[in-house]
Amino acid sequence: MAGARALLRHCPLLLPQDRHGTAYEGFVTAQGRDFHIRILLPVDFQLKNARIECSWRLKKILHGYRHILKQRLHSCPDLVSFMVELKTVLGIALKNTQDLHIPRPPEYYSCLVRDLEILGWNKVAYVDTGLTTVKLKAEDSCGRQHLITLKLNAKYPTEPPDCLVDFPVPFAVSWVPQNSLIDIYNQFLAALESLKEFWDALDEIDGKTWVLEPENPTRSATTRRIAIGNNVSVNIEVDPRHPNMLPECYFLGADHAVNPLRTKLNTNMHLWDPESSLLKNLRELLEIDFPSRAVLEKIDFAKDCGICYAYRLHGSAPDQVCDDPRCGQPFHQACLFEWLQGLPTSRQSFNVIFGECPYCNK
């Protein structure tokens, strides 16, 4: 009886549906809003085996908190305690998803629809059902397709939307209350053209060389690990604002293979020509021809780690190679570090560990 009174005090809109107290239905209230909910308890009243049914809106709000609620079901001693926990979690979830419950004035919708019509529906890639998220598509002068995602708040157009783009540099929107989606779209197009040379340079590298990492580069990715030979590669970091300047280069491979490349880079650095393409400059400075995609397959360079026998480990390719020219076996850094730590003959100096190769014992 005391439990029923406590439940009524905390959740006055949640009512029992049977005499045994195993079924409850009604509403749970948080942040001044009511959400429909139905709770079915087993005959032994064990909360961990309870079944909870709710409206699609409440399910959407609590989607990211399901594991927390599951823990609460297992730890709470009774239904009253759980409902108190549920209301607390729901209050936090509502604060973190304010856009779901901030009412939009009619002017918001009329203004947004008008802006979309002026911009042109052919430029719209996606609009959510609540008209709070809009994705616009654009094509740069080289025919590359791009998207910009706009997260609009209830004060649009007084306040600008949040803009999400796949750019290697920040995209800051210039905005005054008189602006519209057209102004954002034009700034988006201008930003695309400012990054044209950067994407041209990396597209040439992606198309004419074997890129080991990243496996599926995004438009915001500024690094490329390019295969040079068997277990030899160079990692370059390109400045998106100055893509035709000498990038940062880091060679990966056995010392006998990468030391000559470092020497050539340092010796020929003065020959870098900003008027030539990034790939052409790299070829001339390193005095090499990168393996061609037309002749060789990626599997010729994607040699598995000698410890875990996999090429990808948490998304990373092997980046450590045995220095012995007769071995040259590649390893993931994490695999090699763990292996060497387990050897009694290994020694460590700060964050560098020295030991024998798992393959050739050198």
CSV table of C-alpha atoms in Angstrom, one decimal:
chain,number,residue,atom,x,y,z
A,1,MET,CA,0.0,0.0,0.0
A,2,ALA,CA,2.8,2.4,0.9
A,3,GLY,CA,4.5,1.5,-2.4
A,4,ALA,CA,1.3,2.4,-4.3
A,5,ARG,CA,1.0,5.8,-2.6
A,6,ALA,CA,4.7,6.5,-3.3
A,7,LEU,CA,4.2,5.7,-7.0
A,8,LEU,CA,1.1,7.9,-7.1
A,9,ARG,CA,3.1,10.7,-5.6
A,10,HIS,CA,5.9,10.5,-8.1
A,11,CYS,CA,3.9,9.5,-11.1
A,12,PRO,CA,0.3,10.5,-10.6
A,13,LEU,CA,-0.6,9.8,-14.3
A,14,LEU,CA,0.7,6.2,-14.1
A,15,LEU,CA,-2.1,3.9,-13.0
A,16,PRO,CA,-2.4,0.1,-12.3
A,17,GLN,CA,-4.3,-1.9,-14.8
A,18,ASP,CA,-4.9,-5.1,-12.8
A,19,ARG,CA,-5.4,-6.1,-9.2
A,20,HIS,CA,-2.0,-7.8,-8.9
A,21,GLY,CA,0.0,-4.7,-9.7
A,22,THR,CA,1.9,-6.3,-12.6
A,23,ALA,CA,0.6,-3.9,-15.3
A,24,TYR,CA,0.8,-0.1,-15.3
A,25,GLU,CA,-0.2,2.4,-18.0
A,26,GLY,CA,-0.4,6.1,-18.3
A,27,PHE,CA,2.1,9.0,-18.6
A,28,VAL,CA,5.5,9.9,-17.2
A,29,THR,CA,6.1,13.6,-16.8
A,30,ALA,CA,9.4,15.5,-17.3
A,31,GLN,CA,10.2,19.1,-18.2
A,32,GLY,CA,6.5,19.8,-18.3
A,33,ARG,CA,5.8,17.2,-20.9
A,34,ASP,CA,3.8,14.0,-20.7
A,35,PHE,CA,4.9,10.8,-22.4
A,36,HIS,CA,2.8,7.7,-22.8
A,37,ILE,CA,4.3,4.5,-21.2
A,38,ARG,CA,3.2,1.0,-20.3
A,39,ILE,CA,5.0,-1.2,-17.9
A,40,LEU,CA,4.5,-5.0,-17.5
A,41,LEU,CA,6.0,-6.7,-14.5
A,42,PRO,CA,6.5,-10.5,-14.1
A,43,VAL,CA,4.6,-12.3,-11.4
A,44,ASP,CA,7.7,-12.3,-9.2
A,45,PHE,CA,7.9,-8.5,-9.6
A,46,GLN,CA,11.6,-8.7,-10.7
A,47,LEU,CA,12.3,-5.4,-12.5
A,48,LYS,CA,15.1,-6.9,-14.5
A,49,ASN,CA,12.5,-9.0,-16.4
A,50,ALA,CA,10.0,-6.1,-16.8
A,51,ARG,CA,8.8,-5.1,-20.2
A,52,ILE,CA,8.5,-1.4,-21.0
A,53,GLU,CA,6.4,-0.1,-24.0
A,54,CYS,CA,6.4,3.6,-24.9
A,55,SER,CA,5.5,6.0,-27.7
A,56,TRP,CA,7.8,6.5,-30.6
A,57,ARG,CA,8.7,10.0,-29.5
A,58,LEU,CA,9.8,8.8,-26.0
A,59,LYS,CA,11.7,5.9,-27.6
A,60,LYS,CA,13.5,8.4,-29.9
A,61,ILE,CA,14.5,10.7,-27.0
A,62,LEU,CA,15.8,7.8,-24.8
A,63,HIS,CA,17.5,6.0,-27.7
A,64,GLY,CA,21.0,6.9,-26.5
A,65,TYR,CA,20.2,6.1,-22.8
A,66,ARG,CA,18.9,2.5,-23.3
A,67,HIS,CA,22.0,0.9,-21.6
A,68,ILE,CA,21.6,3.2,-18.6
A,69,LEU,CA,17.9,2.4,-18.2
A,70,LYS,CA,18.8,-1.3,-18.5
A,71,GLN,CA,21.3,-1.0,-15.6
A,72,ARG,CA,18.7,0.9,-13.5
A,73,LEU,CA,16.1,-1.9,-14.1
A,74,HIS,CA,18.7,-4.4,-12.7
A,75,SER,CA,19.7,-2.3,-9.8
A,76,CYS,CA,16.5,-0.6,-8.6
A,77,PRO,CA,14.7,-2.5,-5.7
A,78,ASP,CA,11.2,-1.5,-6.8
A,79,LEU,CA,9.1,0.2,-9.5
A,80,VAL,CA,8.9,3.5,-7.6
A,81,SER,CA,12.7,3.7,-7.5
A,82,PHE,CA,13.0,2.9,-11.2
A,83,MET,CA,10.4,5.6,-12.1
A,84,VAL,CA,12.3,8.2,-10.2
A,85,GLU,CA,15.5,7.2,-12.1
A,86,LEU,CA,13.5,7.2,-15.4
A,87,LYS,CA,12.3,10.7,-14.8
A,88,THR,CA,15.8,11.9,-14.0
A,89,VAL,CA,17.3,10.3,-17.1
A,90,LEU,CA,14.4,11.6,-19.2
A,91,GLY,CA,15.0,15.1,-17.9
A,92,ILE,CA,18.7,15.0,-18.9
A,93,ALA,CA,17.8,13.5,-22.3
A,94,LEU,CA,15.3,16.3,-23.0
A,95,LYS,CA,17.9,19.0,-22.1
A,96,ASN,CA,20.3,17.4,-24.6
A,97,THR,CA,17.6,17.2,-27.3
A,98,GLN,CA,16.0,20.6,-27.0
A,99,ASP,CA,15.2,20.9,-30.7
A,100,LEU,CA,12.7,18.0,-30.2
A,101,HIS,CA,10.5,20.1,-27.9
A,102,ILE,CA,11.0,23.7,-28.7
A,103,PRO,CA,7.9,24.8,-30.6
A,104,ARG,CA,8.6,26.5,-33.9
A,105,PRO,CA,6.6,29.6,-34.8
A,106,PRO,CA,4.6,29.6,-38.1
A,107,GLU,CA,7.0,32.2,-39.5
A,108,TYR,CA,9.9,29.7,-39.1
A,109,TYR,CA,8.2,27.2,-41.5
A,110,SER,CA,7.0,29.8,-44.0
A,111,CYS,CA,10.4,31.5,-44.1
A,112,LEU,CA,12.2,28.1,-44.5
A,113,VAL,CA,9.9,26.9,-47.3
A,114,ARG,CA,10.2,30.2,-49.1
A,115,ASP,CA,14.0,30.1,-48.9
A,116,LEU,CA,14.1,26.5,-50.3
A,117,GLU,CA,11.8,27.4,-53.2
A,118,ILE,CA,14.0,30.4,-54.1
A,119,LEU,CA,17.2,28.3,-53.8
A,120,GLY,CA,15.6,25.5,-55.9
A,121,TRP,CA,14.5,22.1,-54.8
A,122,ASN,CA,17.0,20.6,-57.2
A,123,LYS,CA,19.7,21.7,-54.8
A,124,VAL,CA,18.1,19.9,-51.8
A,125,ALA,CA,19.3,16.4,-51.0
A,126,TYR,CA,17.4,15.8,-47.8
A,127,VAL,CA,14.9,17.4,-45.5
A,128,ASP,CA,13.8,15.7,-42.2
A,129,THR,CA,10.1,15.5,-41.3
A,130,GLY,CA,10.4,18.2,-38.6
A,131,LEU,CA,12.0,20.7,-41.1
A,132,THR,CA,14.9,21.1,-38.7
A,133,THR,CA,17.7,19.5,-40.7
A,134,VAL,CA,18.4,20.3,-44.4
A,135,LYS,CA,21.1,18.8,-46.6
A,136,LEU,CA,22.0,20.8,-49.7
A,137,LYS,CA,24.1,19.4,-52.6
A,138,ALA,CA,26.5,21.2,-54.8
A,139,GLU,CA,29.0,20.4,-57.6
A,140,ASP,CA,32.3,22.2,-57.8
A,141,SER,CA,33.9,23.3,-61.1
A,142,CYS,CA,35.6,19.8,-61.5
A,143,GLY,CA,32.3,17.9,-61.1
A,144,ARG,CA,32.9,16.7,-57.5
A,145,GLN,CA,29.8,16.3,-55.5
A,146,HIS,CA,29.6,17.9,-52.0
A,147,LEU,CA,27.0,18.1,-49.2
A,148,ILE,CA,26.3,20.7,-46.6
A,149,THR,CA,24.1,19.8,-43.6
A,150,LEU,CA,22.2,22.6,-42.0
A,151,LYS,CA,20.8,22.2,-38.4
A,152,LEU,CA,18.2,25.0,-38.0
A,153,ASN,CA,17.1,26.3,-34.6
A,154,ALA,CA,13.7,27.9,-33.8
A,155,LYS,CA,15.1,31.4,-34.2
A,156,TYR,CA,15.9,31.0,-37.9
A,157,PRO,CA,16.4,33.3,-39.8
A,158,THR,CA,17.4,35.7,-37.0
A,159,GLU,CA,20.1,33.2,-36.1
A,160,PRO,CA,22.1,31.2,-38.6
A,161,PRO,CA,21.9,27.4,-38.7
A,162,ASP,CA,24.8,25.1,-37.7
A,163,CYS,CA,26.6,24.1,-40.8
A,164,LEU,CA,28.4,20.7,-41.1
A,165,VAL,CA,30.7,20.2,-44.1
A,166,ASP,CA,33.3,17.6,-45.1
A,167,PHE,CA,36.1,20.2,-45.4
A,168,PRO,CA,39.8,20.1,-44.3
A,169,VAL,CA,39.5,23.6,-42.9
A,170,PRO,CA,36.8,25.3,-40.7
A,171,PHE,CA,33.8,26.6,-42.5
A,172,ALA,CA,32.5,29.8,-40.8
A,173,VAL,CA,29.4,31.4,-42.1
A,174,SER,CA,29.0,35.2,-42.4
A,175,TRP,CA,25.4,36.0,-41.3
A,176,VAL,CA,23.1,38.9,-40.6
A,177,PRO,CA,19.4,38.5,-39.8
A,178,GLN,CA,18.4,39.5,-43.3
A,179,ASN,CA,20.4,36.5,-44.8
A,180,SER,CA,18.8,33.3,-46.0
A,181,LEU,CA,19.8,29.8,-47.2
A,182,ILE,CA,20.8,31.3,-50.5
A,183,ASP,CA,23.6,33.3,-48.8
A,184,ILE,CA,24.9,30.2,-47.0
A,185,TYR,CA,24.8,28.2,-50.3
A,186,ASN,CA,26.8,30.9,-52.1
A,187,GLN,CA,29.4,30.9,-49.3
A,188,PHE,CA,29.5,27.1,-49.6
A,189,LEU,CA,30.2,27.4,-53.3
A,190,ALA,CA,32.9,29.9,-52.8
A,191,ALA,CA,34.6,27.7,-50.1
A,192,LEU,CA,34.5,24.7,-52.6
A,193,GLU,CA,36.4,26.7,-55.2
A,194,SER,CA,39.0,27.9,-52.6
A,195,LEU,CA,39.7,24.2,-51.9
A,196,LYS,CA,39.8,23.2,-55.6
A,197,GLU,CA,43.7,22.9,-55.8
A,198,PHE,CA,43.8,20.8,-52.6
A,199,TRP,CA,41.3,18.3,-53.9
A,200,ASP,CA,42.9,18.3,-57.4
A,201,ALA,CA,46.2,17.3,-55.8
A,202,LEU,CA,44.8,14.5,-53.7
A,203,ASP,CA,42.6,13.2,-56.4
A,204,GLU,CA,45.6,12.8,-58.7
A,205,ILE,CA,47.4,10.9,-55.9
A,206,ASP,CA,44.3,8.7,-55.2
A,207,GLY,CA,43.9,8.0,-58.9
A,208,LYS,CA,47.6,7.4,-60.0
A,209,THR,CA,49.2,5.8,-56.9
A,210,TRP,CA,48.4,3.1,-54.4
A,211,VAL,CA,47.2,4.8,-51.2
A,212,LEU,CA,47.4,2.5,-48.3
A,213,GLU,CA,45.8,4.8,-45.7
A,214,PRO,CA,43.2,6.1,-45.3
A,215,GLU,CA,41.4,3.3,-47.0
A,216,ASN,CA,38.4,5.4,-48.0
A,217,PRO,CA,39.6,9.0,-47.6
A,218,THR,CA,37.0,11.7,-47.0
A,219,ARG,CA,37.2,15.2,-48.5
A,220,SER,CA,38.5,16.5,-45.1
A,221,ALA,CA,41.4,14.0,-45.0
A,222,THR,CA,44.7,15.8,-45.4
A,223,THR,CA,47.1,12.8,-45.2
A,224,ARG,CA,47.9,10.0,-47.6
A,225,ARG,CA,50.2,7.0,-47.0
A,226,ILE,CA,51.5,6.1,-50.5
A,227,ALA,CA,53.1,2.8,-51.4
A,228,ILE,CA,56.6,3.1,-52.8
A,229,GLY,CA,57.7,-0.5,-52.8
A,230,ASN,CA,57.3,-3.8,-50.9
A,231,ASN,CA,56.9,-2.7,-47.2
A,232,VAL,CA,58.1,0.8,-48.0
A,233,SER,CA,55.8,3.8,-48.1
A,234,VAL,CA,55.6,7.6,-47.4
A,235,ASN,CA,53.0,9.4,-45.3
A,236,ILE,CA,52.4,12.9,-46.5
A,237,GLU,CA,50.5,15.7,-44.7
A,238,VAL,CA,49.2,18.3,-47.2
A,239,ASP,CA,48.4,21.8,-46.2
A,240,PRO,CA,44.9,22.5,-47.6
A,241,ARG,CA,45.6,26.2,-47.9
A,242,HIS,CA,48.9,25.7,-49.7
A,243,PRO,CA,48.5,22.3,-51.5
A,244,ASN,CA,51.3,22.9,-54.0
A,245,MET,CA,53.9,23.5,-51.3
A,246,LEU,CA,56.2,20.8,-50.0
A,247,PRO,CA,54.2,18.6,-47.6
A,248,GLU,CA,55.4,17.0,-44.4
A,249,CYS,CA,56.8,13.6,-45.4
A,250,TYR,CA,57.3,10.6,-43.0
A,251,PHE,CA,58.8,7.4,-44.5
A,252,LEU,CA,57.8,4.0,-43.2
A,253,GLY,CA,59.9,0.9,-43.8
A,254,ALA,CA,63.2,-0.7,-42.9
A,255,ASP,CA,66.1,1.7,-42.4
A,256,HIS,CA,68.1,0.4,-45.4
A,257,ALA,CA,65.1,1.2,-47.7
A,258,VAL,CA,63.9,4.6,-46.3
A,259,ASN,CA,67.3,6.2,-45.5
A,260,PRO,CA,68.2,6.8,-49.2
A,261,LEU,CA,64.7,8.3,-49.7
A,262,ARG,CA,65.2,10.7,-46.8
A,263,THR,CA,68.6,11.7,-48.3
A,264,LYS,CA,67.1,12.4,-51.7
A,265,LEU,CA,64.3,14.5,-50.2
A,266,ASN,CA,66.8,16.6,-48.2
A,267,THR,CA,69.2,16.9,-51.1
A,268,ASN,CA,66.5,17.8,-53.7
A,269,MET,CA,64.2,19.9,-51.5
A,270,HIS,CA,65.3,23.1,-53.3
A,271,LEU,CA,64.0,21.7,-56.6
A,272,TRP,CA,60.4,21.8,-55.5
A,273,ASP,CA,58.3,23.7,-58.0
A,274,PRO,CA,55.0,25.2,-56.8
A,275,GLU,CA,53.8,25.5,-60.4
A,276,SER,CA,54.0,21.7,-60.8
A,277,SER,CA,51.6,19.2,-59.3
A,278,LEU,CA,52.2,17.7,-55.9
A,279,LEU,CA,52.6,14.2,-57.4
A,280,LYS,CA,55.1,15.3,-60.0
A,281,ASN,CA,57.2,17.1,-57.4
A,282,LEU,CA,57.3,14.1,-55.2
A,283,ARG,CA,58.5,11.9,-58.1
A,284,GLU,CA,61.3,14.3,-59.0
A,285,LEU,CA,62.5,15.0,-55.5
A,286,LEU,CA,62.5,11.3,-54.5
A,287,GLU,CA,63.8,10.2,-58.0
A,288,ILE,CA,61.3,7.4,-58.1
A,289,ASP,CA,58.2,6.3,-60.0
A,290,PHE,CA,55.4,5.4,-57.6
A,291,PRO,CA,53.9,1.9,-58.3
A,292,SER,CA,51.2,2.3,-60.9
A,293,ARG,CA,47.6,1.2,-60.4
A,294,ALA,CA,47.5,0.1,-64.0
A,295,VAL,CA,50.3,-2.5,-63.5
A,296,LEU,CA,50.2,-3.6,-59.8
A,297,GLU,CA,47.4,-4.6,-57.4
A,298,LYS,CA,47.1,-3.2,-53.9
A,299,ILE,CA,47.6,-6.7,-52.5
A,300,ASP,CA,51.2,-6.4,-53.7
A,301,PHE,CA,51.8,-3.8,-51.0
A,302,ALA,CA,49.2,-4.8,-48.4
A,303,LYS,CA,51.2,-7.5,-46.6
A,304,ASP,CA,49.7,-8.8,-43.4
A,305,CYS,CA,51.1,-8.2,-40.0
A,306,GLY,CA,53.6,-11.0,-39.0
A,307,ILE,CA,52.0,-11.3,-35.5
A,308,CYS,CA,48.2,-11.0,-35.9
A,309,TYR,CA,48.2,-12.2,-39.5
A,310,ALA,CA,45.8,-9.4,-40.5
A,311,TYR,CA,46.3,-6.3,-42.6
A,312,ARG,CA,43.9,-4.0,-40.7
A,313,LEU,CA,44.0,-3.6,-37.0
A,314,HIS,CA,41.5,-1.1,-35.6
A,315,GLY,CA,41.6,0.5,-39.1
A,316,SER,CA,45.4,0.8,-39.2
A,317,ALA,CA,47.8,-1.0,-41.6
A,318,PRO,CA,51.2,-2.4,-40.5
A,319,ASP,CA,53.6,0.5,-40.0
A,320,GLN,CA,56.7,-1.2,-38.5
A,321,VAL,CA,59.2,-3.3,-40.6
A,322,CYS,CA,62.1,-5.5,-39.6
A,323,ASP,CA,65.4,-3.6,-40.5
A,324,ASP,CA,67.1,-6.8,-41.8
A,325,PRO,CA,67.1,-6.6,-45.6
A,326,ARG,CA,66.7,-10.4,-45.8
A,327,CYS,CA,63.5,-10.3,-43.7
A,328,GLY,CA,61.6,-7.0,-44.1
A,329,GLN,CA,58.5,-8.4,-42.4
A,330,PRO,CA,55.9,-5.7,-41.5
A,331,PHE,CA,54.0,-5.5,-38.2
A,332,HIS,CA,51.4,-3.3,-36.5
A,333,GLN,CA,53.0,-1.1,-33.9
A,334,ALA,CA,50.6,-2.3,-31.3
A,335,CYS,CA,51.2,-6.0,-32.1
A,336,LEU,CA,55.0,-5.5,-32.1
A,337,PHE,CA,55.0,-3.6,-28.8
A,338,GLU,CA,53.0,-6.2,-27.0
A,339,TRP,CA,55.1,-9.0,-28.5
A,340,LEU,CA,58.4,-7.4,-27.4
A,341,GLN,CA,57.1,-6.5,-24.0
A,342,GLY,CA,56.6,-10.3,-23.4
A,343,LEU,CA,60.2,-11.2,-24.2
A,344,PRO,CA,62.6,-11.3,-21.3
A,345,THR,CA,65.5,-10.3,-23.6
A,346,SER,CA,63.8,-7.0,-24.6
A,347,ARG,CA,64.7,-3.6,-23.1
A,348,GLN,CA,62.9,-0.4,-23.0
A,349,SER,CA,64.1,3.2,-23.0
A,350,PHE,CA,61.3,5.7,-22.4
A,351,ASN,CA,58.6,4.9,-25.0
A,352,VAL,CA,61.0,2.9,-27.3
A,353,ILE,CA,61.3,-0.8,-26.9
A,354,PHE,CA,64.2,-2.9,-28.4
A,355,GLY,CA,64.1,-6.6,-29.1
A,356,GLU,CA,64.3,-9.4,-31.6
A,357,CYS,CA,62.2,-9.7,-34.7
A,358,PRO,CA,59.5,-12.4,-34.2
A,359,TYR,CA,60.4,-13.7,-37.7
A,360,CYS,CA,64.2,-13.7,-38.1
A,361,ASN,CA,65.3,-13.1,-34.5
A,362,LYS,CA,67.5,-10.2,-35.6
